[in-house]
Amino acid sequence: MAHSGRRDSPELPDFSLLKRLARDQLIYLLEQLPGKKDLFIEADLMSPLDRIANVSTLKQHEVDKLYKVEYKPIISTSDQVCFLIRPRIQTVKWICDVANADKAAGKFRRYKIIFTPQKFYACEAVLEEQGLFGDVTTDEWAFYLLPLDDDIISLELPEFFRDNFLAGDQRWVRTVGSALHLLHSIYGPFSKIYGIGRCAKMAYESWKEQVEEGDTKARQAEIGNAFLIDRDVDYITPLCSQVVYEGLVDDIFRIKCGCVEFGHDVTSSDKSVKVMLNSQDKVFSEIRNEHFSNVFSFLSQKARNLQTAYDKRRGMDIKQMKTFVSEELKGLKQEHRLLSLHIGACESIMKKKTKQDFQELLKTEHSLLEGFEIRECISFIEEHINRQVSMIESLRLLCLLSITENGLLPKDFRALKAQYLQSYGVDHLLTFANLRQLGLLVEQQPGETLTVMESKVGKLVNDKTAGKLTDAFSSLAKKSHFRALSRKLNLVPKSDEEYDLRVPRDMAYIFSGAYIPLSCKLIEQVLERDSWTGLEEVTKLLNGHEFAFTGSNGADLRAKSDAQRIILVMFLGGCTFSEISALRFLGRERGYKFIVVTTAITNSSRLIEALLGNKV
Amino acid sequence: MMKNKPDEEDYWNSSKFKAFTFDDEDDEFSRLKESKQAVNSIRSLVEEEDDEDEVEKVSWSGEPVGSISWSVRETAASNQKTQREHAFPKINASSPSVSRSHSGYSLSSLFKGKTKPGNFQPFTDSLSESSVKLYAPELRKPKSESKDYISDWSPEETIHRMQQGKVVSLERFRSLQDKLLLLDFSVRAHDGNIITAVILFTLTSIIRVLFRELESRQTALRHFIHYLTEIRDHRLLLELLSKRRDFLKSCLNLPFSPEESAHVQDHYTLLERQIIIEHAGKVEIFQKFPRRASILNMPLITTLYYCCFYHYNEPEGTYSSPLNIRHTFRISEKQYFVTVLAARAKLKAWSDLDALFTSRNWLGFTKKKSPLSFHRVVDILQKNSAPTQVLQEYVGLVDDADLRIGLAQKHKCHDIVINTYRDLKDRQLLLGYRGKVERGSAEERKINDLLDSPHIRWKN
């Protein structure tokens, strides 16, 4: 049974095509500017750009010098400058400053802005306002999707989260629709598309409109179904500490665009190294989805095997040795390098986690998820705040407390908020306002401690009025119904049962068996039922906005085997590595393969940081 | 019009353009079935040139199409510095690289309505769609020709075209009702880019009315707010920051909720206090422990920590005294303890801690008390590398026996471990522990003495 080609693991489509498309279009755009030019690249576009092109590609197309956009006067001597940026007003303003400074100095240059993935009217309005519309020309580079791995595609738009959910700005909705459309036209047609969330619904509509505008060519589908989900459907999951290896590495070292920088504490030398973390890394690909407690034993086993392989040299004759060196040694060396890196990373993780009382932190999180010993949790959080431990961690725990408890009691809320402001600064009043707006950290209104039955009834009434009043501010009216959801979907396994993390029995293993991620559970349930039928109560608790549509040519494709088991899951507002691990697990269990498309990879720190209001 | 005719025919007869035109037309029309009728009603040129008609008009920003940008681009393409005024379609035709131009991606898309790369054909396809021809007639056609036709776009169609990056005329939406209708359609399209654009280009002229109308249009309102936040003037903000104190004072009059205004009031007091503290204190301690940063604008607890560090023993009457701060800002007992503990431990002022935790009852007996559980106290002390004797004292105060032993073992507080085992009368554990202490040490002797002691009734 050891053959890899199990019937129930369909092949993933080849997403390197997306990279090629993006590269070709960039080259095309550069060719539109004949002659030497200096290229200014926005900081957060550098890594994505690196994944699809390199300096020699740019040089070949007459890019002379490369600079990072740093919001200060430029020193370029070129008479043609090109800016590769995200469509942000502040960046365009800076470019205007550059152009105006040149003008004042009597310097003549040509300026070109390439917006990616698209331009916004508001950005061009800045050019117009500054009298530079026309002097500075603009273009679009439709670089929507960056494959980070065989099964992860990112839009690399971390600001999506804040713009959409906090500011209520729908600028990226069409972008997401376009990204979906791109996938659909290359790898579709999808036979069915499910989703939940306001933004998911809008993105779906935008996508559909674009499909209707374009012409669809009949094609053999490589992706069967798609599932769109808004981040605000499930805030619990990204707020939990990650304990699966890849997630843990992200929490501690911050994986950026599929690449992590290990400092000297990992490499045990004075240099730091940048390592690509993906399925190409044979060691990493075996441990990325494992619970951290299993990683050690795996790595030491691996190290022993490596030793044995090296030891084979002994007693070899010259000829055997030659084959060994030419065939095996390189692989062994590579493996050796990777092994020592990941072992170093594990050690460093252990050190850091022991220092911050990780065990106690996890205990608190698990208690919150279970709704157990809440008083102790509150005092743990309070001490955390008092000791000024970590501004982000404290907020994360407060949010977890609020969502799981459906808001804090007014007394607790005020006390914790006051202490928080005292410990980390009053500027965080704005942070609290932001968190409240998203329903992440709220005060229970008097008389809100209702029974399940009452809250259900109340929900029905509230929904209608809230919907009428405003749909943009729906998050204000939004309540967390975590306990009820948790019961309905069995998200928290009974704690008295032993959970063998080496042989996970469900997706809860990604949180040490304490919690099944809500987002992934929803996906599982919908796929199982092939619809939202039977989940009415759950969707009601999640504020609705669920949908399911069958593609126009879904029927005749249903028969087509493999593609139907390839499922695209799109997270609007970011997803975590833990969720990806959970989906991979679900895929193995059910014979699916998931492709995760996300606006960005997120984790608790990124999520909270996006909502900080203290940097005026 | 008539006198342009020869040129025009020339132009359209160029095979190069025809090929591309065909694609373009096809593409265009498949998307715009409805508009076809409108187009047909206008006759003649229009069939091939509906886009040009639009170009000729005005951009969404209401700017006349002077094609400066186009000219600049052409200049770039032909790699020579031609004067802008001479921008003329002919240049297009002579420059092959431009004939394959993807100008739809550039500025020009605003003017002429090239499709955005939204339909995702393979790149080569979309690239081969020429859009150059679109410019050709724009300079030749009298403006009046196409006016009615363009103005015919309904609000819905206008929004749709904007989404595709096509040219539209927003000028015709002049009545408030029309403007709002346009806005509502943009909201319905769920495209933030367009919502903001509509507000920007049609509604800012009626800004007063706008506020009223946006109240009932929350989505649009949020886009407007976000836009305003984004275009903020950083210099102005920085100025504000430097005048933070005055700024906050003025904030106090803003309608904060009572609870929040108390926080702001506190912050104001804190800033005042920090200015005093910043310059206070004895020189010696600052020489011994130089400050790493100014205290201005730091959080309250950081300020308290600072005062515990540099001003610990000052009388409560002074502004920099920790007790004064505690009192002024109603700092909770726990918070105060934690901060004093951390600061004094950092200075290794163990005797201060002793005093902090010691309380006297009415009989004059002393007892160590802490609002913070003692195992946390130990944790903080240990992080500040307290010596074993100090740690030992606080480990001994941990109530829970298991926790106490665990901590004692972790921090090598041998006496506590030994005494606890003695109290438990657990000979086996004590024997086991003997192996863990240094040979020949006082601890080992103590264990041996205990094991030999005839007074203890071991339970095992």
mmCIF file of C-alpha atoms in Angstrom, chain B residues 107-381:
data_model
loop_
_atom_site.group_PDB
_atom_site.id
_atom_site.type_symbol
_atom_site.label_atom_id
_atom_site.label_comp_id
_atom_site.label_asym_id
_atom_site.label_seq_id
_atom_site.Cartn_x
_atom_site.Cartn_y
_atom_site.Cartn_z
ATOM 1 C CA LEU B 107 -3.635 56.606 -18.388
ATOM 2 C CA SER B 108 -5.356 56.504 -21.665
ATOM 3 C CA SER B 109 -7.665 53.828 -20.474
ATOM 4 C CA LEU B 110 -9.430 56.516 -18.632
ATOM 5 C CA PHE B 111 -10.091 58.328 -21.775
ATOM 6 C CA LYS B 112 -10.813 55.767 -24.265
ATOM 7 C CA GLY B 113 -12.189 52.724 -22.670
ATOM 8 C CA LYS B 114 -9.859 49.948 -23.324
ATOM 9 C CA THR B 115 -10.917 46.814 -21.591
ATOM 10 C CA LYS B 116 -9.153 46.155 -18.407
ATOM 11 C CA PRO B 117 -7.331 42.903 -18.193
ATOM 12 C CA GLY B 118 -10.421 41.648 -16.578
ATOM 13 C CA ASN B 119 -11.267 39.005 -19.065
ATOM 14 C CA PHE B 120 -8.011 37.186 -18.687
ATOM 15 C CA GLN B 121 -7.342 35.882 -22.039
ATOM 16 C CA PRO B 122 -3.880 34.603 -22.405
ATOM 17 C CA PHE B 123 -1.549 37.526 -22.334
ATOM 18 C CA THR B 124 -0.536 37.431 -25.888
ATOM 19 C CA ASP B 125 -4.117 37.741 -26.969
ATOM 20 C CA SER B 126 -4.878 40.727 -24.926
ATOM 21 C CA LEU B 127 -1.643 42.337 -25.817
ATOM 22 C CA SER B 128 -2.246 42.039 -29.483
ATOM 23 C CA GLU B 129 -5.431 43.973 -29.199
ATOM 24 C CA SER B 130 -4.436 47.276 -30.488
ATOM 25 C CA SER B 131 -5.877 50.294 -28.944
ATOM 26 C CA VAL B 132 -3.862 52.767 -30.860
ATOM 27 C CA LYS B 133 -6.448 53.339 -33.432
ATOM 28 C CA LEU B 134 -8.607 54.703 -30.774
ATOM 29 C CA TYR B 135 -6.657 57.855 -30.700
ATOM 30 C CA ALA B 136 -6.668 58.516 -34.314
ATOM 31 C CA PRO B 137 -10.037 60.046 -34.828
ATOM 32 C CA GLU B 138 -10.244 61.789 -31.562
ATOM 33 C CA LEU B 139 -8.545 64.875 -32.832
ATOM 34 C CA ARG B 140 -10.490 65.018 -35.961
ATOM 35 C CA LYS B 141 -13.996 64.552 -34.965
ATOM 36 C CA PRO B 142 -16.005 67.552 -34.051
ATOM 37 C CA LYS B 143 -17.037 67.384 -30.479
ATOM 38 C CA SER B 144 -20.705 67.786 -31.093
ATOM 39 C CA GLU B 145 -20.844 64.602 -33.103
ATOM 40 C CA SER B 146 -20.816 62.209 -30.263
ATOM 41 C CA LYS B 147 -22.104 64.203 -27.439
ATOM 42 C CA ASP B 148 -25.619 62.917 -27.250
ATOM 43 C CA TYR B 149 -24.474 59.464 -27.643
ATOM 44 C CA ILE B 150 -22.123 59.625 -24.750
ATOM 45 C CA SER B 151 -24.518 61.363 -22.499
ATOM 46 C CA ASP B 152 -26.857 58.542 -23.067
ATOM 47 C CA TRP B 153 -25.115 56.258 -20.669
ATOM 48 C CA SER B 154 -27.386 55.527 -17.794
ATOM 49 C CA PRO B 155 -25.979 55.729 -14.268
ATOM 50 C CA GLU B 156 -25.790 51.984 -14.201
ATOM 51 C CA GLU B 157 -23.938 51.772 -17.482
ATOM 52 C CA THR B 158 -21.657 54.557 -16.426
ATOM 53 C CA ILE B 159 -20.653 52.677 -13.308
ATOM 54 C CA HIS B 160 -20.181 49.533 -15.293
ATOM 55 C CA ARG B 161 -17.903 51.281 -17.752
ATOM 56 C CA MET B 162 -15.885 52.871 -14.985
ATOM 57 C CA GLN B 163 -15.285 49.451 -13.535
ATOM 58 C CA GLN B 164 -13.873 48.367 -16.823
ATOM 59 C CA GLY B 165 -11.666 51.404 -16.945
ATOM 60 C CA LYS B 166 -13.573 52.853 -19.846
ATOM 61 C CA VAL B 167 -14.212 56.453 -20.527
ATOM 62 C CA VAL B 168 -17.328 57.986 -19.097
ATOM 63 C CA SER B 169 -18.747 61.390 -18.767
ATOM 64 C CA LEU B 170 -19.657 62.365 -15.291
ATOM 65 C CA GLU B 171 -20.486 65.889 -16.325
ATOM 66 C CA ARG B 172 -23.989 65.092 -17.187
ATOM 67 C CA PHE B 173 -24.848 64.044 -13.684
ATOM 68 C CA ARG B 174 -25.568 67.520 -12.450
ATOM 69 C CA SER B 175 -28.709 67.340 -10.433
ATOM 70 C CA LEU B 176 -28.381 66.091 -6.924
ATOM 71 C CA GLN B 177 -30.768 63.337 -7.729
ATOM 72 C CA ASP B 178 -28.628 62.144 -10.628
ATOM 73 C CA LYS B 179 -25.499 62.339 -8.585
ATOM 74 C CA LEU B 180 -26.984 60.311 -5.795
ATOM 75 C CA LEU B 181 -28.383 57.829 -8.230
ATOM 76 C CA LEU B 182 -24.916 57.355 -9.608
ATOM 77 C CA LEU B 183 -23.578 56.947 -6.099
ATOM 78 C CA ASP B 184 -26.176 54.346 -5.250
ATOM 79 C CA PHE B 185 -25.325 52.336 -8.317
ATOM 80 C CA SER B 186 -21.663 52.459 -7.430
ATOM 81 C CA VAL B 187 -22.467 51.107 -3.983
ATOM 82 C CA ARG B 188 -24.512 48.382 -5.549
ATOM 83 C CA ALA B 189 -21.533 47.362 -7.656
ATOM 84 C CA HIS B 190 -19.477 46.688 -4.485
ATOM 85 C CA ASP B 191 -16.453 48.355 -5.960
ATOM 86 C CA GLY B 192 -14.760 50.664 -3.499
ATOM 87 C CA ASN B 193 -12.606 52.158 -6.194
ATOM 88 C CA ILE B 194 -15.690 53.368 -8.024
ATOM 89 C CA ILE B 195 -17.574 54.480 -4.926
ATOM 90 C CA THR B 196 -14.690 56.724 -3.925
ATOM 91 C CA ALA B 197 -14.308 57.969 -7.489
ATOM 92 C CA VAL B 198 -17.962 58.946 -7.725
ATOM 93 C CA ILE B 199 -17.804 60.799 -4.428
ATOM 94 C CA LEU B 200 -14.636 62.481 -5.509
ATOM 95 C CA PHE B 201 -15.656 63.558 -8.946
ATOM 96 C CA THR B 202 -19.293 64.347 -8.674
ATOM 97 C CA LEU B 203 -20.052 64.977 -5.066
ATOM 98 C CA THR B 204 -17.291 67.019 -3.519
ATOM 99 C CA SER B 205 -18.678 70.023 -5.308
ATOM 100 C CA ILE B 206 -21.711 69.806 -3.100
ATOM 101 C CA ILE B 207 -19.873 68.957 0.042
ATOM 102 C CA ARG B 208 -22.400 70.379 2.466
ATOM 103 C CA VAL B 209 -25.260 68.516 1.018
ATOM 104 C CA LEU B 210 -23.039 65.492 0.779
ATOM 105 C CA PHE B 211 -22.704 65.093 4.517
ATOM 106 C CA ARG B 212 -26.442 65.109 4.891
ATOM 107 C CA GLU B 213 -26.980 62.629 2.122
ATOM 108 C CA LEU B 214 -24.226 60.300 3.206
ATOM 109 C CA GLU B 215 -25.785 59.869 6.590
ATOM 110 C CA SER B 216 -28.289 57.541 5.058
ATOM 111 C CA ARG B 217 -25.664 55.927 2.858
ATOM 112 C CA GLN B 218 -23.315 54.256 5.259
ATOM 113 C CA THR B 219 -21.210 52.373 2.757
ATOM 114 C CA ALA B 220 -20.503 55.489 0.759
ATOM 115 C CA LEU B 221 -19.889 57.427 3.938
ATOM 116 C CA ARG B 222 -17.284 54.964 5.077
ATOM 117 C CA HIS B 223 -15.516 55.216 1.751
ATOM 118 C CA PHE B 224 -15.478 58.963 2.067
ATOM 119 C CA ILE B 225 -14.109 58.831 5.605
ATOM 120 C CA HIS B 226 -11.453 56.384 4.589
ATOM 121 C CA TYR B 227 -10.487 58.554 1.663
ATOM 122 C CA LEU B 228 -10.192 61.583 3.911
ATOM 123 C CA THR B 229 -8.056 59.621 6.328
ATOM 124 C CA GLU B 230 -5.818 58.541 3.539
ATOM 125 C CA ILE B 231 -5.175 61.924 2.023
ATOM 126 C CA ARG B 232 -4.338 63.390 5.403
ATOM 127 C CA ASP B 233 -1.537 65.839 5.442
ATOM 128 C CA HIS B 234 1.329 64.316 7.362
ATOM 129 C CA ARG B 235 2.989 67.607 8.037
ATOM 130 C CA LEU B 236 -0.092 68.913 9.662
ATOM 131 C CA LEU B 237 -0.331 65.795 11.752
ATOM 132 C CA LEU B 238 3.222 66.116 12.924
ATOM 133 C CA GLU B 239 2.541 69.669 13.929
ATOM 134 C CA LEU B 240 -0.382 68.406 15.888
ATOM 135 C CA LEU B 241 1.790 65.875 17.626
ATOM 136 C CA SER B 242 4.284 68.446 18.748
ATOM 137 C CA LYS B 243 1.453 70.397 20.216
ATOM 138 C CA ARG B 244 0.096 67.318 21.762
ATOM 139 C CA ARG B 245 -0.669 68.829 25.064
ATOM 140 C CA ASP B 246 -2.792 71.609 23.667
ATOM 141 C CA PHE B 247 -4.286 69.179 21.305
ATOM 142 C CA LEU B 248 -5.410 66.918 24.084
ATOM 143 C CA LYS B 249 -6.734 69.817 26.033
ATOM 144 C CA SER B 250 -8.943 70.672 23.143
ATOM 145 C CA CYS B 251 -9.938 67.046 22.888
ATOM 146 C CA LEU B 252 -11.364 67.205 26.359
ATOM 147 C CA ASN B 253 -14.174 69.262 25.033
ATOM 148 C CA LEU B 254 -15.003 66.712 22.417
ATOM 149 C CA PRO B 255 -17.958 64.521 23.112
ATOM 150 C CA PHE B 256 -16.125 61.549 24.550
ATOM 151 C CA SER B 257 -18.143 59.129 26.552
ATOM 152 C CA PRO B 258 -17.733 59.878 30.261
ATOM 153 C CA GLU B 259 -15.605 56.808 30.719
ATOM 154 C CA GLU B 260 -13.306 57.709 27.859
ATOM 155 C CA SER B 261 -12.976 61.345 28.799
ATOM 156 C CA ALA B 262 -11.724 60.223 32.188
ATOM 157 C CA HIS B 263 -8.923 58.378 30.404
ATOM 158 C CA VAL B 264 -8.100 61.394 28.334
ATOM 159 C CA GLN B 265 -8.168 63.632 31.390
ATOM 160 C CA ASP B 266 -5.761 61.235 33.078
ATOM 161 C CA HIS B 267 -3.530 61.322 30.087
ATOM 162 C CA TYR B 268 -3.432 65.068 30.169
ATOM 163 C CA THR B 269 -2.490 65.031 33.852
ATOM 164 C CA LEU B 270 0.130 62.417 33.104
ATOM 165 C CA LEU B 271 1.753 64.497 30.396
ATOM 166 C CA GLU B 272 1.907 67.452 32.755
ATOM 167 C CA ARG B 273 3.404 65.271 35.389
ATOM 168 C CA GLN B 274 5.949 63.782 33.016
ATOM 169 C CA ILE B 275 7.244 67.210 32.129
ATOM 170 C CA ILE B 276 8.000 67.819 35.795
ATOM 171 C CA ILE B 277 9.491 64.369 36.362
ATOM 172 C CA GLU B 278 11.634 64.599 33.272
ATOM 173 C CA HIS B 279 13.803 67.206 34.967
ATOM 174 C CA ALA B 280 13.659 65.990 38.549
ATOM 175 C CA GLY B 281 15.892 63.671 40.484
ATOM 176 C CA LYS B 282 19.332 63.338 42.048
ATOM 177 C CA VAL B 283 22.322 63.229 39.791
ATOM 178 C CA GLU B 284 24.029 60.211 41.375
ATOM 179 C CA ILE B 285 21.465 57.621 40.480
ATOM 180 C CA PHE B 286 21.263 58.844 36.903
ATOM 181 C CA GLN B 287 25.007 58.567 36.632
ATOM 182 C CA LYS B 288 24.928 55.079 38.003
ATOM 183 C CA PHE B 289 22.029 53.986 35.835
ATOM 184 C CA PRO B 290 21.857 56.254 32.810
ATOM 185 C CA ARG B 291 18.430 56.713 31.283
ATOM 186 C CA ARG B 292 17.852 55.120 27.970
ATOM 187 C CA ALA B 293 14.985 57.320 26.902
ATOM 188 C CA SER B 294 12.961 60.290 27.898
ATOM 189 C CA ILE B 295 9.889 59.650 29.984
ATOM 190 C CA LEU B 296 7.748 62.004 27.947
ATOM 191 C CA ASN B 297 4.803 60.365 26.235
ATOM 192 C CA MET B 298 5.392 57.038 27.917
ATOM 193 C CA PRO B 299 2.482 55.062 29.348
ATOM 194 C CA LEU B 300 1.476 55.517 32.949
ATOM 195 C CA ILE B 301 2.925 52.255 34.155
ATOM 196 C CA THR B 302 6.214 52.987 32.475
ATOM 197 C CA THR B 303 6.202 56.320 34.272
ATOM 198 C CA LEU B 304 5.500 54.581 37.537
ATOM 199 C CA TYR B 305 8.320 52.163 36.867
ATOM 200 C CA TYR B 306 10.613 55.078 36.131
ATOM 201 C CA CYS B 307 9.678 56.712 39.383
ATOM 202 C CA CYS B 308 10.150 53.493 41.301
ATOM 203 C CA PHE B 309 13.556 53.295 39.726
ATOM 204 C CA TYR B 310 14.792 56.819 40.163
ATOM 205 C CA HIS B 311 12.549 58.370 42.788
ATOM 206 C CA TYR B 312 11.588 55.504 45.041
ATOM 207 C CA ASN B 313 12.196 56.946 48.448
ATOM 208 C CA GLU B 314 10.855 60.414 47.879
ATOM 209 C CA PRO B 315 8.094 61.604 50.196
ATOM 210 C CA GLU B 316 4.568 61.221 48.927
ATOM 211 C CA GLY B 317 4.229 64.974 48.593
ATOM 212 C CA THR B 318 6.544 65.187 45.591
ATOM 213 C CA TYR B 319 5.144 64.743 42.123
ATOM 214 C CA SER B 320 7.717 62.145 41.210
ATOM 215 C CA SER B 321 7.068 59.890 44.182
ATOM 216 C CA PRO B 322 5.645 56.498 43.225
ATOM 217 C CA LEU B 323 3.093 56.746 45.999
ATOM 218 C CA ASN B 324 1.924 60.062 44.709
ATOM 219 C CA ILE B 325 1.501 58.624 41.244
ATOM 220 C CA ARG B 326 -0.322 55.645 42.588
ATOM 221 C CA HIS B 327 -2.666 57.901 44.437
ATOM 222 C CA THR B 328 -3.233 60.413 41.630
ATOM 223 C CA PHE B 329 -4.016 57.825 39.003
ATOM 224 C CA ARG B 330 -5.835 55.351 41.216
ATOM 225 C CA ILE B 331 -3.492 52.553 40.292
ATOM 226 C CA SER B 332 -4.667 49.190 41.561
ATOM 227 C CA GLU B 333 -2.752 47.482 44.315
ATOM 228 C CA LYS B 334 -1.693 44.638 42.109
ATOM 229 C CA GLN B 335 -0.478 46.896 39.347
ATOM 230 C CA TYR B 336 1.456 48.955 41.818
ATOM 231 C CA PHE B 337 3.074 45.921 43.398
ATOM 232 C CA VAL B 338 4.078 44.410 40.125
ATOM 233 C CA THR B 339 5.706 47.621 38.998
ATOM 234 C CA VAL B 340 7.578 48.308 42.220
ATOM 235 C CA LEU B 341 8.695 44.716 42.259
ATOM 236 C CA ALA B 342 10.053 44.874 38.738
ATOM 237 C CA ALA B 343 11.834 48.183 39.250
ATOM 238 C CA ARG B 344 13.390 47.415 42.605
ATOM 239 C CA ALA B 345 14.389 43.931 41.504
ATOM 240 C CA LYS B 346 16.099 45.447 38.514
ATOM 241 C CA LEU B 347 18.143 47.569 40.919
ATOM 242 C CA LYS B 348 18.686 44.527 43.098
ATOM 243 C CA ALA B 349 17.264 46.480 46.019
ATOM 244 C CA TRP B 350 16.089 43.362 47.794
ATOM 245 C CA SER B 351 15.530 45.077 51.106
ATOM 246 C CA ASP B 352 12.975 47.377 49.508
ATOM 247 C CA LEU B 353 11.056 44.328 48.395
ATOM 248 C CA ASP B 354 11.196 42.928 51.843
ATOM 249 C CA ALA B 355 9.591 46.099 53.123
ATOM 250 C CA LEU B 356 7.067 46.121 50.332
ATOM 251 C CA PHE B 357 5.696 42.702 51.140
ATOM 252 C CA THR B 358 5.872 42.953 54.887
ATOM 253 C CA SER B 359 2.781 43.957 56.705
ATOM 254 C CA ARG B 360 2.297 44.213 60.406
ATOM 255 C CA ASN B 361 -0.810 43.084 62.175
ATOM 256 C CA TRP B 362 -2.174 44.808 65.233
ATOM 257 C CA LEU B 363 -0.106 42.687 67.548
ATOM 258 C CA GLY B 364 3.025 43.820 65.856
ATOM 259 C CA PHE B 365 3.743 40.528 64.161
ATOM 260 C CA THR B 366 4.985 40.796 60.673
ATOM 261 C CA LYS B 367 3.753 38.769 57.796
ATOM 262 C CA LYS B 368 4.572 38.733 54.099
ATOM 263 C CA LYS B 369 1.606 39.487 51.914
ATOM 264 C CA SER B 370 1.228 40.021 48.213
ATOM 265 C CA PRO B 371 -1.683 40.838 45.932
ATOM 266 C CA LEU B 372 0.196 38.856 43.341
ATOM 267 C CA SER B 373 0.612 35.150 43.891
ATOM 268 C CA PHE B 374 4.063 34.389 45.205
ATOM 269 C CA HIS B 375 4.991 32.078 42.403
ATOM 270 C CA ARG B 376 4.688 35.036 40.059
ATOM 271 C CA VAL B 377 6.796 37.089 42.402
ATOM 272 C CA VAL B 378 9.442 34.403 42.184
ATOM 273 C CA ASP B 379 9.174 34.445 38.448
ATOM 274 C CA ILE B 380 9.793 38.174 38.284
ATOM 275 C CA LEU B 381 12.664 37.963 40.738
#
